[in-house]
């Protein structure tokens, strides 16, 4: 089965609200996690990453939280905008120094921004 | 700002034909990855190169698939005797050896009819 998964296939939020996208992973050996945003017909776009020795990391309007105890990852997007509408994937990388086999992705959450 | 470049972006081919996709990674990125993505699913790892060496291949990569990176720069992914089940988006990505962040291209869509 998949080692990375998402709780909800679709999340609908009002423009301007904050959104939280969740991800559960099963491999406790994973040491690096990335969130990607994918718009229709395009490749995944890097948003933010976090290593297993951290529990929180902030970017511009985005925050990633890592709870290793329950193997849970979340992406928080503040003040969502129409341009945030996309499918969001979390991915894990088990390899140290770059990852021997790339990333393992979940199925994604489709974030819909309501006007 | 030059990202990962893939071409062609779209390819429609008849079943049984061969197709080849090209990927130009971000300059100076030692690692190059190929992934496949079907509708509604996340990308699935196919194979990766470190410089010109192909270091890992997924079970998804059947004998009809071959990837090369002869000079450690651009890479090609060839699919021989295409089948309808090969219809997907083929994504290329690159990264530094000592950096985990993997950057993706825009993908090459394959439709086998």
Coordinates of N, CA and C in Angstrom, one line a residue:
Chain A
X1 N 0.8 -1.2 0.0 CA 0.0 0.0 0.0 C 0.9 1.3 0.0
X2 N 0.2 2.4 0.0 CA 0.9 3.6 0.0 C 1.5 3.9 1.3
X3 N 2.7 4.6 1.3 CA 3.2 5.0 2.6 C 2.9 6.4 2.9
X4 N 2.3 7.1 2.0 CA 1.9 8.5 2.2 C 0.5 8.6 1.8
X5 N -0.4 9.2 2.6 CA -1.8 9.4 2.1 C -2.3 10.7 2.7
X6 N -3.4 11.1 2.1 CA -4.1 12.3 2.5 C -5.5 12.0 3.0
X7 N -6.0 12.8 4.0 CA -7.3 12.4 4.6 C -8.5 12.8 3.7
X8 N -8.4 13.9 3.0 CA -9.6 14.3 2.2 C -9.2 14.5 0.8
X9 N -10.0 13.9 -0.2 CA -9.7 14.2 -1.6 C -10.0 15.6 -2.0
X10 N -11.0 16.2 -1.4 CA -11.4 17.6 -1.7 C -11.6 18.4 -0.5
X11 N -11.1 19.7 -0.6 CA -11.3 20.6 0.5 C -11.8 21.9 -0.1
X12 N -12.9 22.4 0.4 CA -13.5 23.7 -0.1 C -13.4 24.7 1.0
X13 N -12.9 25.9 0.7 CA -12.8 27.0 1.7 C -13.1 28.3 1.0
X14 N -13.6 29.2 1.8 CA -13.9 30.6 1.4 C -12.6 31.4 1.1
X15 N -12.6 32.2 0.1 CA -11.5 33.1 -0.2 C -11.2 33.9 1.1
X16 N -10.0 34.0 1.4 CA -9.6 34.8 2.6 C -9.5 34.0 3.9
X17 N -10.1 32.8 3.9 CA -10.0 32.0 5.1 C -8.7 31.2 5.0
X18 N -8.3 30.7 6.2 CA -7.2 29.8 6.3 C -7.6 28.4 5.9
X19 N -6.7 27.6 5.3 CA -7.0 26.2 5.0 C -5.9 25.3 5.6
X20 N -6.3 24.1 5.9 CA -5.4 23.1 6.5 C -5.6 21.9 5.7
X21 N -4.5 21.4 5.1 CA -4.5 20.1 4.4 C -3.7 19.1 5.1
X22 N -4.2 18.0 5.3 CA -3.6 17.0 6.2 C -3.0 15.8 5.4
X23 N -2.0 15.2 6.0 CA -1.4 14.1 5.4 C -0.9 13.1 6.4
X24 N -1.1 11.8 6.3 CA -0.6 10.8 7.2 C 0.4 10.0 6.5
X25 N 1.5 9.6 7.1 CA 2.5 8.8 6.5 C 2.7 7.6 7.4
X26 N 3.1 6.5 6.9 CA 3.3 5.3 7.7 C 4.7 4.8 7.9
X27 N 5.6 5.4 7.2 CA 7.0 5.0 7.3 C 7.8 5.8 8.3
X28 N 8.0 5.3 9.5 CA 8.7 6.1 10.5 C 10.1 6.4 10.2
X29 N 10.7 5.7 9.1 CA 12.1 6.0 8.7 C 12.2 7.2 7.8
X30 N 11.1 7.7 7.3 CA 11.1 8.9 6.5 C 11.7 10.1 7.2
X31 N 12.6 10.7 6.5 CA 13.3 11.8 7.2 C 13.1 13.2 6.6
X32 N 12.4 13.2 5.5 CA 12.2 14.5 4.8 C 10.9 14.5 4.1
X33 N 10.2 15.6 4.2 CA 8.8 15.7 3.6 C 8.7 17.0 2.8
X34 N 7.9 16.9 1.7 CA 7.7 18.0 0.9 C 6.2 18.2 0.5
X35 N 5.8 19.4 0.4 CA 4.5 19.7 -0.1 C 4.6 20.3 -1.5
X36 N 3.8 19.7 -2.4 CA 3.8 20.2 -3.8 C 2.4 20.7 -4.1
X37 N 2.3 21.7 -5.0 CA 1.1 22.2 -5.5 C 1.0 21.9 -7.0
X38 N -0.1 21.3 -7.5 CA -0.1 21.0 -8.9 C -1.4 21.5 -9.5
X39 N -1.3 22.5 -10.4 CA -2.4 23.0 -11.1 C -2.7 22.1 -12.3
X40 N -3.9 22.3 -12.8 CA -4.4 21.4 -13.9 C -3.4 21.5 -15.1
X41 N -3.0 20.3 -15.6 CA -2.1 20.3 -16.8 C -0.7 20.6 -16.6
X42 N -0.3 20.9 -15.3 CA 1.1 21.3 -15.1 C 1.8 20.3 -14.1
X43 N 3.1 20.5 -14.1 CA 3.9 19.6 -13.2 C 3.8 20.1 -11.7
X44 N 4.1 19.3 -10.8 CA 4.1 19.7 -9.4 C 5.1 20.8 -9.1
X45 N 4.6 21.7 -8.3 CA 5.4 22.9 -8.0 C 5.8 22.8 -6.5
X46 N 7.1 22.9 -6.2 CA 7.5 22.9 -4.8 C 6.9 24.0 -4.0
X47 N 6.4 23.7 -2.8 CA 5.9 24.8 -1.9 C 6.8 24.9 -0.7
X48 N 7.0 23.9 0.1 CA 7.7 24.0 1.3 C 8.1 22.6 1.7
X49 N 9.2 22.5 2.4 CA 9.7 21.2 2.9 C 10.0 21.2 4.4
X50 N 10.2 20.1 5.0 CA 10.6 20.0 6.4 C 11.3 18.7 6.6
X51 N 12.3 18.8 7.5 CA 13.1 17.6 7.8 C 12.6 17.0 9.1
X52 N 12.9 15.8 9.4 CA 12.3 15.1 10.5 C 12.8 15.6 11.9
X53 N 13.9 16.4 11.8 CA 14.4 17.0 13.1 C 13.7 18.3 13.5
X54 N 12.7 18.6 12.7 CA 11.9 19.9 12.9 C 10.5 19.5 13.1
X55 N 9.7 20.4 13.8 CA 8.3 20.1 13.9 C 7.4 21.2 13.2
X56 N 8.1 22.3 12.8 CA 7.4 23.4 12.2 C 8.3 24.2 11.3
X57 N 7.8 24.6 10.2 CA 8.5 25.4 9.3 C 7.6 26.4 8.6
X58 N 8.0 27.6 8.5 CA 7.1 28.6 7.9 C 7.7 29.2 6.6
X59 N 6.8 29.4 5.7 CA 7.2 30.1 4.4 C 6.2 31.3 4.3
X60 N 6.1 31.8 3.0 CA 5.3 32.9 2.8 C 3.8 32.4 2.7
X61 N 3.0 32.7 3.6 CA 1.6 32.3 3.8 C 1.4 30.8 4.0
X62 N 2.5 30.1 4.1 CA 2.3 28.6 4.3 C 3.1 28.2 5.5
X63 N 2.6 27.2 6.2 CA 3.3 26.6 7.3 C 3.1 25.1 7.3
X64 N 4.2 24.4 7.5 CA 4.1 23.0 7.5 C 4.4 22.5 8.9
X65 N 3.6 21.6 9.4 CA 3.7 21.0 10.8 C 3.9 19.6 10.6
X66 N 4.9 19.1 11.4 CA 5.2 17.6 11.4 C 5.1 17.1 12.8
X67 N 4.2 16.1 12.9 CA 4.1 15.4 14.2 C 4.5 13.9 14.0
X68 N 5.7 13.7 14.5 CA 6.3 12.4 14.3 C 5.7 11.3 15.2
X69 N 5.1 11.7 16.3 CA 4.5 10.8 17.2 C 3.4 10.0 16.5
X70 N 2.6 10.8 15.8 CA 1.4 10.2 15.2 C 1.6 10.1 13.7
X71 N 2.8 10.4 13.2 CA 3.1 10.4 11.8 C 2.1 11.2 10.9
X72 N 2.1 12.4 11.2 CA 1.1 13.3 10.6 C 1.8 14.6 10.1
X73 N 1.4 15.0 9.0 CA 2.0 16.2 8.3 C 0.8 17.1 7.9
X74 N 0.9 18.4 8.1 CA -0.1 19.3 7.6 C 0.5 20.5 6.9
X75 N -0.3 21.1 6.0 CA 0.0 22.3 5.3 C -1.0 23.3 5.6
X76 N -0.6 24.4 6.2 CA -1.6 25.5 6.5 C -1.3 26.6 5.5
X77 N -2.4 27.1 4.8 CA -2.3 28.2 3.9 C -3.1 29.3 4.5
X78 N -2.5 30.4 4.7 CA -3.2 31.6 5.3 C -3.8 32.4 4.2
X79 N -5.0 33.0 4.6 CA -5.7 34.0 3.7 C -5.7 33.4 2.3
X80 N -6.4 32.3 2.1 CA -6.4 31.7 0.7 C -6.9 32.6 -0.4
X81 N -6.3 32.5 -1.5 CA -6.6 33.3 -2.7 C -7.0 32.4 -3.8
X82 N -7.7 32.9 -4.8 CA -8.1 32.1 -5.9 C -7.0 31.3 -6.6
X83 N -5.8 31.9 -6.6 CA -4.7 31.2 -7.2 C -4.2 30.0 -6.4
X84 N -4.7 29.8 -5.2 CA -4.3 28.7 -4.4 C -5.1 27.4 -4.8
X85 N -6.1 27.6 -5.7 CA -6.9 26.4 -6.1 C -6.0 25.5 -6.9
X86 N -5.9 24.3 -6.4 CA -5.0 23.3 -7.1 C -5.1 22.0 -6.3
X87 N -4.4 21.0 -6.8 CA -4.2 19.7 -6.0 C -2.9 19.8 -5.2
X88 N -3.0 19.5 -4.0 CA -1.8 19.5 -3.1 C -1.4 18.1 -2.7
X89 N -0.1 17.8 -2.9 CA 0.4 16.5 -2.6 C 1.5 16.6 -1.5
X90 N 1.4 15.7 -0.5 CA 2.6 15.6 0.3 C 3.4 14.4 -0.2
X91 N 4.7 14.5 0.0 CA 5.6 13.4 -0.4 C 6.6 13.2 0.6
X92 N 7.1 12.0 0.7 CA 8.1 11.7 1.6 C 9.4 11.1 0.9
X93 N 10.5 11.3 1.6 CA 11.8 10.8 1.0 C 12.5 10.2 2.2
X94 N 12.8 8.9 2.0 CA 13.5 8.2 3.0 C 15.0 8.3 3.0
X95 N 15.5 8.7 1.8 CA 16.9 8.6 1.7 C 17.7 9.7 2.3
X96 N 18.8 9.4 2.9 CA 19.6 10.5 3.5 C 20.5 11.0 2.4
X97 N 20.8 12.2 2.4 CA 21.7 12.8 1.3 C 21.1 12.9 0.0
X98 N 19.8 12.9 -0.1 CA 19.2 13.0 -1.4 C 18.1 12.1 -1.8
X99 N 18.1 10.9 -1.2 CA 17.0 10.0 -1.5 C 17.4 9.0 -2.6
X100 N 17.4 7.8 -2.3 CA 17.9 6.8 -3.3 C 16.8 6.6 -4.3
X101 N 15.6 6.7 -4.0 CA 14.6 6.4 -5.0 C 13.5 7.6 -5.2
X102 N 14.0 8.8 -4.9 CA 13.1 9.9 -5.2 C 12.0 9.9 -4.1
X103 N 10.8 10.4 -4.5 CA 9.8 10.6 -3.6 C 8.6 9.7 -3.7
X104 N 7.9 9.5 -2.6 CA 6.7 8.7 -2.6 C 5.6 9.7 -2.3
X105 N 4.6 9.7 -3.2 CA 3.5 10.7 -3.2 C 2.2 10.0 -2.7
X106 N 1.4 10.8 -2.0 CA 0.0 10.4 -1.8 C -0.9 10.7 -3.0
X107 N -2.2 10.6 -2.8 CA -3.1 10.8 -3.9 C -3.5 12.3 -4.1
X108 N -3.3 13.1 -3.1 CA -3.6 14.5 -3.3 C -4.9 15.0 -2.7
X109 N -4.9 16.2 -2.4 CA -6.2 16.9 -1.9 C -6.4 18.1 -2.9
X110 N -7.6 18.1 -3.4 CA -8.0 19.2 -4.3 C -8.6 20.3 -3.5
X111 N -7.9 21.4 -3.5 CA -8.3 22.6 -2.7 C -9.1 23.5 -3.6
X112 N -10.3 23.8 -3.2 CA -11.2 24.6 -4.0 C -11.5 25.9 -3.2
X113 N -11.2 27.0 -3.8 CA -11.5 28.3 -3.2 C -12.8 28.9 -3.7
X114 N -13.7 29.1 -2.7 CA -15.0 29.6 -3.0 C -14.9 31.2 -3.0
X115 N -15.5 31.9 -3.9 CA -15.4 33.3 -3.9 C -16.3 33.9 -2.8
Chain B
X1 N 15.2 32.4 -15.3 CA 15.3 31.3 -14.4 C 14.9 30.1 -15.2
X2 N 15.9 29.2 -15.4 CA 15.6 28.0 -16.2 C 15.3 26.8 -15.3
X3 N 14.1 26.3 -15.5 CA 13.7 25.2 -14.7 C 13.9 23.9 -15.5
X4 N 13.2 22.8 -15.1 CA 13.3 21.6 -15.8 C 12.4 21.7 -17.1
X5 N 13.0 21.3 -18.2 CA 12.3 21.5 -19.4 C 12.1 20.1 -20.0
X6 N 10.8 19.9 -20.5 CA 10.5 18.7 -21.1 C 9.8 18.9 -22.5
X7 N 10.1 18.0 -23.4 CA 9.4 18.0 -24.7 C 9.4 16.7 -25.3
X8 N 8.4 16.4 -26.2 CA 7.3 17.3 -26.4 C 6.3 17.4 -25.2
X9 N 5.5 18.4 -25.2 CA 4.6 18.5 -24.1 C 3.4 17.6 -24.3
X10 N 3.1 17.3 -25.5 CA 1.9 16.4 -25.8 C 2.3 15.5 -26.9
X11 N 1.9 14.3 -26.8 CA 2.2 13.3 -27.9 C 1.0 12.4 -28.0
X12 N 0.5 12.2 -29.2 CA -0.6 11.3 -29.4 C 0.0 10.2 -30.4
X13 N -0.1 9.0 -30.1 CA 0.5 8.0 -30.9 C -0.4 6.8 -31.0
X14 N -0.2 6.0 -32.0 CA -1.0 4.8 -32.2 C -0.4 3.7 -31.4
X15 N -1.2 2.8 -30.9 CA -0.7 1.6 -30.2 C 0.3 0.8 -31.1
X16 N 1.4 0.5 -30.4 CA 2.4 -0.3 -31.1 C 3.6 0.6 -31.6
X17 N 3.4 1.9 -31.6 CA 4.5 2.8 -32.0 C 5.4 3.1 -30.9
X18 N 6.6 3.5 -31.2 CA 7.6 3.9 -30.2 C 7.5 5.5 -30.0
X19 N 7.7 5.9 -28.8 CA 7.8 7.3 -28.5 C 9.0 7.6 -27.6
X20 N 9.5 8.8 -27.8 CA 10.7 9.3 -27.0 C 10.4 10.6 -26.4
X21 N 10.7 10.8 -25.1 CA 10.5 12.1 -24.4 C 11.9 12.5 -24.0
X22 N 12.1 13.9 -24.0 CA 13.4 14.4 -23.6 C 13.2 15.3 -22.4
X23 N 14.2 15.3 -21.6 CA 14.2 16.1 -20.4 C 15.5 16.9 -20.2
X24 N 15.5 18.2 -20.0 CA 16.7 18.9 -19.7 C 16.5 19.4 -18.3
X25 N 17.4 18.9 -17.4 CA 17.2 19.3 -16.0 C 17.8 20.7 -15.7
X26 N 17.6 21.1 -14.5 CA 18.2 22.4 -14.0 C 19.7 22.3 -14.1
X27 N 20.3 23.3 -14.6 CA 21.7 23.3 -14.8 C 22.4 23.0 -13.5
X28 N 23.4 22.1 -13.6 CA 24.2 21.7 -12.4 C 23.6 20.7 -11.5
X29 N 22.3 20.3 -11.8 CA 21.7 19.3 -11.0 C 22.2 17.9 -11.4
X30 N 22.8 17.2 -10.4 CA 23.4 15.9 -10.7 C 22.3 14.8 -10.9
X31 N 21.2 14.9 -10.2 CA 20.2 13.9 -10.2 C 19.1 14.2 -11.1
X32 N 18.6 13.2 -11.8 CA 17.5 13.4 -12.7 C 16.5 12.2 -12.5
X33 N 15.3 12.5 -12.4 CA 14.2 11.5 -12.1 C 13.2 11.5 -13.2
X34 N 12.6 10.3 -13.4 CA 11.4 10.2 -14.2 C 10.3 9.6 -13.3
X35 N 9.1 10.2 -13.5 CA 7.9 9.8 -12.8 C 6.8 9.7 -13.8
X36 N 5.8 8.9 -13.4 CA 4.6 8.8 -14.3 C 3.4 9.2 -13.4
X37 N 2.5 9.9 -14.0 CA 1.3 10.3 -13.3 C 0.0 10.1 -14.1
X38 N -1.0 9.4 -13.6 CA -2.2 9.2 -14.3 C -3.3 10.1 -13.6
X39 N -4.4 10.3 -14.2 CA -5.4 11.2 -13.7 C -5.9 10.8 -12.3
X40 N -5.9 11.7 -11.4 CA -6.4 11.5 -10.1 C -5.4 10.8 -9.1
X41 N -4.2 10.6 -9.6 CA -3.2 9.9 -8.8 C -2.0 10.8 -8.6
X42 N -1.2 10.5 -7.6 CA 0.0 11.2 -7.4 C 1.1 10.7 -8.3
X43 N 2.2 11.4 -8.6 CA 3.3 10.9 -9.4 C 3.9 9.6 -8.8
X44 N 4.2 8.7 -9.7 CA 4.9 7.4 -9.3 C 6.3 7.4 -9.8
X45 N 7.2 7.0 -9.0 CA 8.6 7.0 -9.3 C 8.9 5.9 -10.4
X46 N 9.7 6.2 -11.4 CA 10.0 5.2 -12.4 C 11.5 4.9 -12.3
X47 N 12.4 5.9 -12.4 CA 13.8 5.7 -12.4 C 14.5 7.0 -12.0
X48 N 15.8 6.9 -11.7 CA 16.6 8.1 -11.5 C 18.1 7.9 -11.9
X49 N 18.7 8.9 -12.2 CA 20.1 9.0 -12.6 C 20.9 9.9 -11.6
X50 N 22.1 9.5 -11.4 CA 23.1 10.4 -10.7 C 24.2 10.6 -11.8
X51 N 24.3 11.8 -12.3 CA 25.1 12.0 -13.5 C 24.6 11.1 -14.6
X52 N 25.5 10.3 -15.2 CA 25.1 9.4 -16.3 C 24.7 8.0 -15.8
X53 N 24.8 7.7 -14.6 CA 24.5 6.4 -14.1 C 23.1 6.3 -13.6
X54 N 22.4 5.2 -14.2 CA 21.1 4.9 -13.7 C 21.1 4.1 -12.5
X55 N 20.7 4.6 -11.4 CA 20.9 4.0 -10.1 C 19.7 3.2 -9.5
X56 N 18.6 3.5 -10.0 CA 17.4 2.9 -9.4 C 16.3 2.8 -10.5
X57 N 15.6 1.7 -10.5 CA 14.5 1.5 -11.5 C 13.3 0.9 -10.7
X58 N 12.2 1.4 -10.9 CA 11.0 0.9 -10.3 C 10.5 -0.3 -11.0
X59 N 9.7 -1.1 -10.3 CA 9.0 -2.3 -10.9 C 8.1 -1.8 -12.0
X60 N 7.7 -0.6 -11.9 CA 6.7 0.0 -12.9 C 7.4 0.1 -14.3
X61 N 8.7 0.1 -14.3 CA 9.5 0.3 -15.6 C 9.6 -1.1 -16.3
X62 N 8.7 -1.3 -17.2 CA 8.7 -2.6 -17.8 C 9.9 -2.6 -18.9
X63 N 10.1 -3.8 -19.5 CA 11.1 -3.9 -20.5 C 10.9 -3.0 -21.7
X64 N 9.7 -2.5 -21.9 CA 9.5 -1.7 -23.0 C 9.9 -0.2 -22.8
X65 N 10.3 0.0 -21.6 CA 10.7 1.4 -21.2 C 12.2 1.4 -21.0
X66 N 12.9 2.4 -21.6 CA 14.3 2.6 -21.4 C 14.6 4.1 -21.2
X67 N 15.5 4.4 -20.3 CA 15.9 5.7 -20.1 C 17.4 5.8 -20.2
X68 N 17.8 7.0 -20.7 CA 19.3 7.2 -20.8 C 19.6 8.6 -20.4
X69 N 20.8 8.7 -20.0 CA 21.4 10.1 -19.7 C 22.8 10.0 -20.1
X70 N 23.1 10.0 -21.4 CA 24.5 9.6 -21.8 C 25.6 10.5 -21.4
X71 N 25.4 11.8 -21.3 CA 26.4 12.7 -20.9 C 26.2 13.4 -19.6
X72 N 25.3 12.8 -18.8 CA 25.0 13.4 -17.5 C 24.3 14.7 -17.5
X73 N 23.7 15.1 -18.7 CA 23.0 16.3 -18.7 C 21.5 16.0 -19.0
X74 N 21.1 16.1 -20.3 CA 19.7 15.8 -20.6 C 19.5 14.3 -20.6
X75 N 18.2 13.9 -20.5 CA 17.8 12.5 -20.5 C 16.7 12.2 -21.5
X76 N 16.6 11.0 -21.9 CA 15.5 10.6 -22.8 C 14.8 9.4 -22.1
X77 N 13.5 9.3 -22.3 CA 12.7 8.2 -21.9 C 12.0 7.7 -23.1
X78 N 12.3 6.4 -23.5 CA 11.7 5.8 -24.7 C 10.8 4.7 -24.3
X79 N 9.6 4.7 -24.9 CA 8.6 3.6 -24.7 C 8.5 2.9 -26.0
X80 N 8.7 1.7 -26.0 CA 8.6 0.9 -27.3 C 7.3 0.2 -27.3
X81 N 6.7 0.0 -28.5 CA 5.5 -0.8 -28.6 C 4.4 -0.3 -27.6
X82 N 4.1 0.9 -27.7 CA 3.2 1.5 -26.8 C 1.9 0.8 -26.7
X83 N 1.3 0.8 -25.5 CA 0.0 0.2 -25.2 C -0.9 1.3 -24.6
X84 N -2.2 1.1 -24.7 CA -3.1 2.1 -24.2 C -2.9 2.4 -22.7
X85 N -2.4 1.4 -21.9 CA -2.2 1.6 -20.5 C -1.0 2.5 -20.3
X86 N -0.2 2.9 -21.3 CA 0.9 3.8 -21.1 C 0.5 5.2 -21.2
X87 N -0.8 5.5 -21.5 CA -1.3 6.8 -21.5 C -1.2 7.4 -20.1
X88 N -0.5 8.5 -20.0 CA -0.2 9.2 -18.7 C 0.6 10.4 -19.0
X89 N 0.9 11.2 -17.9 CA 1.8 12.3 -18.0 C 3.2 11.8 -17.5
X90 N 4.2 12.0 -18.2 CA 5.5 11.6 -17.8 C 6.3 12.8 -17.3
X91 N 6.7 12.8 -16.1 CA 7.3 13.9 -15.4 C 8.8 13.7 -15.2
X92 N 9.5 14.7 -15.5 CA 10.9 14.7 -15.2 C 11.2 15.6 -14.1
X93 N 12.2 15.3 -13.2 CA 12.5 16.2 -12.1 C 14.0 16.1 -11.9
X94 N 14.6 17.1 -11.2 CA 16.0 17.1 -11.0 C 16.3 17.7 -9.6
X95 N 17.5 17.3 -9.1 CA 17.9 17.8 -7.8 C 19.4 17.8 -7.7
X96 N 20.0 18.4 -6.7 CA 21.4 18.3 -6.4 C 21.6 17.0 -5.7
X97 N 22.8 16.5 -5.7 CA 23.1 15.3 -5.0 C 22.9 15.5 -3.5
X98 N 23.4 16.7 -3.0 CA 23.3 16.9 -1.6 C 22.1 17.7 -1.2
X99 N 21.2 17.8 -2.0 CA 19.9 18.6 -1.7 C 18.7 17.7 -1.9
X100 N 17.8 17.7 -1.0 CA 16.7 16.8 -1.2 C 15.6 17.4 -2.1
X101 N 15.5 18.7 -2.2 CA 14.4 19.3 -3.0 C 14.5 18.9 -4.4
X102 N 13.4 18.3 -4.9 CA 13.3 17.8 -6.2 C 12.3 18.7 -7.0
X103 N 12.8 19.3 -8.1 CA 12.0 20.2 -8.9 C 11.5 19.5 -10.1
X104 N 10.3 19.7 -10.4 CA 9.6 19.0 -11.5 C 9.5 19.9 -12.7
X105 N 9.5 19.3 -13.9 CA 9.1 19.9 -15.1 C 7.6 19.9 -15.3
X106 N 7.2 20.4 -16.4 CA 5.7 20.6 -16.7 C 5.1 19.3 -17.2
X107 N 5.9 18.3 -17.5 CA 5.4 17.0 -17.9 C 5.2 16.9 -19.4
X108 N 5.2 15.6 -19.9 CA 4.9 15.3 -21.3 C 3.7 14.3 -21.2
X109 N 2.6 14.8 -21.9 CA 1.4 14.0 -21.9 C 1.5 13.0 -23.1
X110 N 1.2 11.8 -22.7 CA 1.2 10.7 -23.8 C -0.2 10.2 -23.9
X111 N -0.8 10.2 -25.1 CA -2.1 9.5 -25.3 C -1.8 8.4 -26.4
X112 N -2.2 7.2 -26.0 CA -2.0 6.1 -26.9 C -3.4 5.7 -27.4
X113 N -3.6 5.8 -28.7 CA -4.9 5.5 -29.3 C -4.9 4.2 -30.1

